[in-house]
Amino acid sequence: MRPAGRAAPEVRPIKLTRHYTKHAEGSVLVEFGETKVICTATIEEGVPRFLKGQNQGWITAEYGMLPRSTHTRNQREAAKGKQGGRTLEIQRLIARSLRAAVDLQTLGEYTITLDCDVLQADGGTRTASITGACVALADALNKMVADKTLKTNPLKGLVAAISVGIVNDEAVCDLEYIEDSNAETDMNVVMTEDGRIIEIQGTAEGEPFTHEELLELLELARNGIKTIIEKQKVALKD
Amino acid sequence: MRPAGRAAPEVRPIKLTRHYTKHAEGSVLVEFGETKVICTATIEEGVPRFLKGQNQGWITAEYGMLPRSTHTRNQREAAKGKQGGRTLEIQRLIARSLRAAVDLQTLGEYTITLDCDVLQADGGTRTASITGACVALADALNKMVADKTLKTNPLKGLVAAISVGIVNDEAVCDLEYIEDSNAETDMNVVMTEDGRIIEIQGTAEGEPFTHEELLELLELARNGIKTIIEKQKVALKD
Amino acid sequence: MRPAGRAAPEVRPIKLTRHYTKHAEGSVLVEFGETKVICTATIEEGVPRFLKGQNQGWITAEYGMLPRSTHTRNQREAAKGKQGGRTLEIQRLIARSLRAAVDLQTLGEYTITLDCDVLQADGGTRTASITGACVALADALNKMVADKTLKTNPLKGLVAAISVGIVNDEAVCDLEYIEDSNAETDMNVVMTEDGRIIEIQGTAEGEPFTHEELLELLELARNGIKTIIEKQKVALKD
Amino acid sequence: MRPAGRAAPEVRPIKLTRHYTKHAEGSVLVEFGETKVICTATIEEGVPRFLKGQNQGWITAEYGMLPRSTHTRNQREAAKGKQGGRTLEIQRLIARSLRAAVDLQTLGEYTITLDCDVLQADGGTRTASITGACVALADALNKMVADKTLKTNPLKGLVAAISVGIVNDEAVCDLEYIEDSNAETDMNVVMTEDGRIIEIQGTAEGEPFTHEELLELLELARNGIKTIIEKQKVALKD
Amino acid sequence: MRPAGRAAPEVRPIKLTRHYTKHAEGSVLVEFGETKVICTATIEEGVPRFLKGQNQGWITAEYGMLPRSTHTRNQREAAKGKQGGRTLEIQRLIARSLRAAVDLQTLGEYTITLDCDVLQADGGTRTASITGACVALADALNKMVADKTLKTNPLKGLVAAISVGIVNDEAVCDLEYIEDSNAETDMNVVMTEDGRIIEIQGTAEGEPFTHEELLELLELARNGIKTIIEKQKVALKD
Amino acid sequence: MRPAGRAAPEVRPIKLTRHYTKHAEGSVLVEFGETKVICTATIEEGVPRFLKGQNQGWITAEYGMLPRSTHTRNQREAAKGKQGGRTLEIQRLIARSLRAAVDLQTLGEYTITLDCDVLQADGGTRTASITGACVALADALNKMVADKTLKTNPLKGLVAAISVGIVNDEAVCDLEYIEDSNAETDMNVVMTEDGRIIEIQGTAEGEPFTHEELLELLELARNGIKTIIEKQKVALKD
């Protein structure tokens, strides 16, 4: 039995609160159950040096956790003097995932930075971040069209992400912390709204997994993401 | 005329939301108008090395701003690889202020870390942090008494802080960002609930100020803090 | 047509030279075509702090590239003062992959560090690293049994890795640099010798990919890894 | 009774030795009793990026302590790899204080850096630094006028600083180390020669202090600074 | 008796393998007995800022050791976050030595970076590095002439280096690790092919040494370097 | 003709002021002409980890330059966040040189740290540092004997250092800055009072130098050091 009596394919209650803070061009509080992340999108003119003069834009991302977003306090990365490997890995994943949602040529020479800061962690912070960042990004791009910075909206479609895994020999969707820390296999999947795959990252924490298990996990992920993208669409209509 | 039609001695609407996140022993969202800071208190056994064996506790603090808590995005300190001078100065101030509220001998060999993370900045983030951190600290200490970790509550009384300043030749209380960035003089005051001073930090940003102006600012601060401490008391009663 | 006339499912010539340097307990030069990586295994007594007293061992990994292992010179990470996100991501992957090959309880309180240093890069350095590190690890563990440090060999089986991808709309196995830099999709797969999956990391660099493409890539990976594990077995018999 | 039989309002013997080292445009050894600080002023063309094109100059400051300027050796900050919070706080204070002494428009696009390096510490190093740096700054500005770099001297007047505090329930002026480490309250005040306040920073190290105590400390500071500014004037006349 | 029965003035077998890796403009594996170093030369347009507009080139060097090039594993400098003092000292020595071999005016505004990475250490890594780097540099410069980037070859002559020392009261040439770690005196000498001295660095590890011992060591060095330069010439003829 | 009309073998006026600051166990201001360095010796119980339990002591050193000790201002290393290669090289040299002066077994488990901080630079700061640090060390060791911490003085004899070089084709002793920056060859020599060599570091800045030139430089160094050691002896007698 899963915590809170959830069925294996069931995602947690998902909530997307737009305009959560006032300065950013896009600002979304995303909640997957007890996991809460602020995602902001910042538009800046110009592109990183390696893209100069190529007539295209860039999407980048940064990720952080408040020190006490977790059960026990984590040392603040700014105080440690560097971002850890997990942080860098997650923010690279977020950036890649969102770049897949945007036509960078249409964006033109602008950089959009997606900051995902975890207020409260309960499993799935990276997939919540991608999901929330996509809505913040959509808001920022809509703003660029509305204020005539851009003629065409460069958003190619929504993207969302979910974690799936094998816990107690059962494939389940949207793991919360207690499940995540006991998972034999943990997989994060990022998909477009038409069901194509942007990223798949599966790790055998305990025993290696079989091809059949992989297929089962993918099926769960596909359905979970479908549900989440519905939530994004509703949120963006408000 | 001040923004939002405030009178010179008037503080902004102040809101203290306790139990804002679930993991920390104390967790408060403090709002001074549009300035919003999450303050969490974390209890850990043991003390820093320089206090070992002295039979007393320690209160420390860390401060950070989300990159897009401000009008334009600030570089993430974790990515830069160090905390700036302003950050270090503020977190040292928060820690000193809260240590003045606690009997460290009664606390015993525990360390309480106050994390103040700014979600949205609109002036006065350091004074809001001190004010919110005091409530988070009170919650953490109450918890230690409730679960019998401590017999006596080491809290000596509440502390709160306010910024005052001279803007357009007028002494005003609780500056918001637009005022702060035009202030000739900016002063932060931290006081106990019985009106004694813990910290006073006044800076002439433009012209140096006179003794009379200092007295006028102090009077504003004293009244502002009185109002704020009432809010803390109400919040702690809920 | 692929470079060097390779067929889509064909892996490059793979060479594993054991005892490549003399100090390490395991030392292997692994070559996947023109990609060359030195993999060494170092045995040290003791385990990291978070494992103390748990009666088990640990496998960790570090990865680096010589500054001129690439077409143009990369800045030396030691001179920059930090390891980049890509480096950290790869060394975390190597470590996780190899931990899946070892029974950490049987290993006991020893730490084995796998250093993978790229002498020459031509695509697939991370999968070559995992493949070579597994042989270096096997040598180190055999040595521990031979000198009676361990009674039982904790190696559960061999692991190997391969990159697969979609290049010019065709799914191909073991991408070299020129292919890798033009791939629409890039996927790294790590498997055990009995064909189960340890890691799967697929990224749409260009267009998102379909479920069918994923299955096709997995099939290529499975066959490639089978070939590579044969090479490992031959090398270990010499 | 104070050490060396000083009366409560009495400052220590103050000595300002100009031209202490030969390369800097201004170079002063300042001594407040046993506290000794070298203050140098360096003139450089140009201004920091955030001031480019605004037709004004800039004053900045850096502070350091020789490792064995103190009773026991402090770790060298260059070896630690970062400046501590106390150092950053002090150098920010020195810079703000001296900027208040200069008309930055008249200075034009030059940056003057004030380096304050403590050779021997015995309390009051930050206030000695401000006092000495002001003389070094005056020398540098006079030089700019003398060599016709500037037509008008941008110095608006002298500034000086003193520490005051409550030790053994008595308000005293210019605390030396043994007093400082036992003070209940410690306050640093920076003033102009016409008695206006540039900075006031008061901290209750032990018990919070009252409004009356604050007034008493301010009175001591005002008189102390008057004495010090006389010394600066005499030194600048030599 | 020396290890491997070497006579006091005898150098170890020296091997220089050119074109060891494929991307660099010069790439040499140098072996002094069991000491093995990859030396690559990278040509880049432009010069460091302090040489801009002076119509001359620059030669720089970086040095590193693979973590397990030594008997016990050394922490990776990239992971530590900085290059140690020994590393910086050696790479400065390599760069100075090779700059003495080149007419920087003739080179023009190009920078050549020599990367020396130790694969296996058995004493004398810095002198092997200089020796190998000179051959890599010669290859890079020949390439610049061959492809008409330069009209005249800026190489003024070959340079090579050797370590000499006093071990068990006997002056010996080309110390291997076991000798080096027991040497009373250790001296590194860099010379041109016409026998002039570029660098001499002698250190009394145990007892200070006499003028006569210095002369004896210099004589050994001179002969050793003669032998090595012959090897360089042979290698460059292949 | 040399600056100030010095003859080729003549050293600058050398001054050693003991007890220059009051906290350190040894504190010396050393002046070689216009070069001025504060050298302090700090005694601390215990030894670095690699010497634990070996019943011997340790001598270490740190070196720094005040930012404006030089003609133009150098960036403060503490602000840059690391010590440069030149600094590390010099402090390693100072430490090795002074270790040669002390019987570490007799010292017992104490560490003496020599801090050499340059107040004013005019050539020869490293050799002045070694010379001054030796006197500070002697004072610290005498103090340990005087207060019965040690029974026997572990100082084996004095050590001193000088720079020599070839300037305008002439070999000269004790180069000041203007000579140093034009030297073809620059050599630093450290010797014991009985004329044996501890360190010799010669560098051809311009043309490589001959064996005969080396001998000539050594002769100058030997005589210069003799003069300096006399000064040390006189200073220590006061």
Tab-separated table of C-alpha atoms in Angstrom, chain C residues 5 13 21 47 70 76 106 111 115 122-123 134 166 171-172 185 193:
chain	number	residue	atom	x	y	z
C	5	GLY	CA	32.195	2.498	-43.244
C	13	PRO	CA	37.462	-1.661	-32.403
C	21	THR	CA	50.622	1.841	-15.279
C	47	VAL	CA	34.954	4.223	4.158
C	70	THR	CA	40.034	17.297	-27.420
C	76	ARG	CA	42.377	22.593	-17.020
C	106	THR	CA	31.344	-8.613	0.977
C	111	THR	CA	36.950	2.147	-0.508
C	115	ASP	CA	39.986	7.309	-11.736
C	122	ASP	CA	36.566	10.916	-29.897
C	123	GLY	CA	33.060	10.373	-28.521
C	134	CYS	CA	35.086	-2.405	-14.612
C	166	ILE	CA	19.894	8.826	-33.785
C	171	ALA	CA	19.693	4.641	-35.038
C	172	VAL	CA	23.385	3.804	-34.636
C	185	THR	CA	19.186	11.881	-29.784
C	193	GLU	CA	26.422	-9.216	-18.251
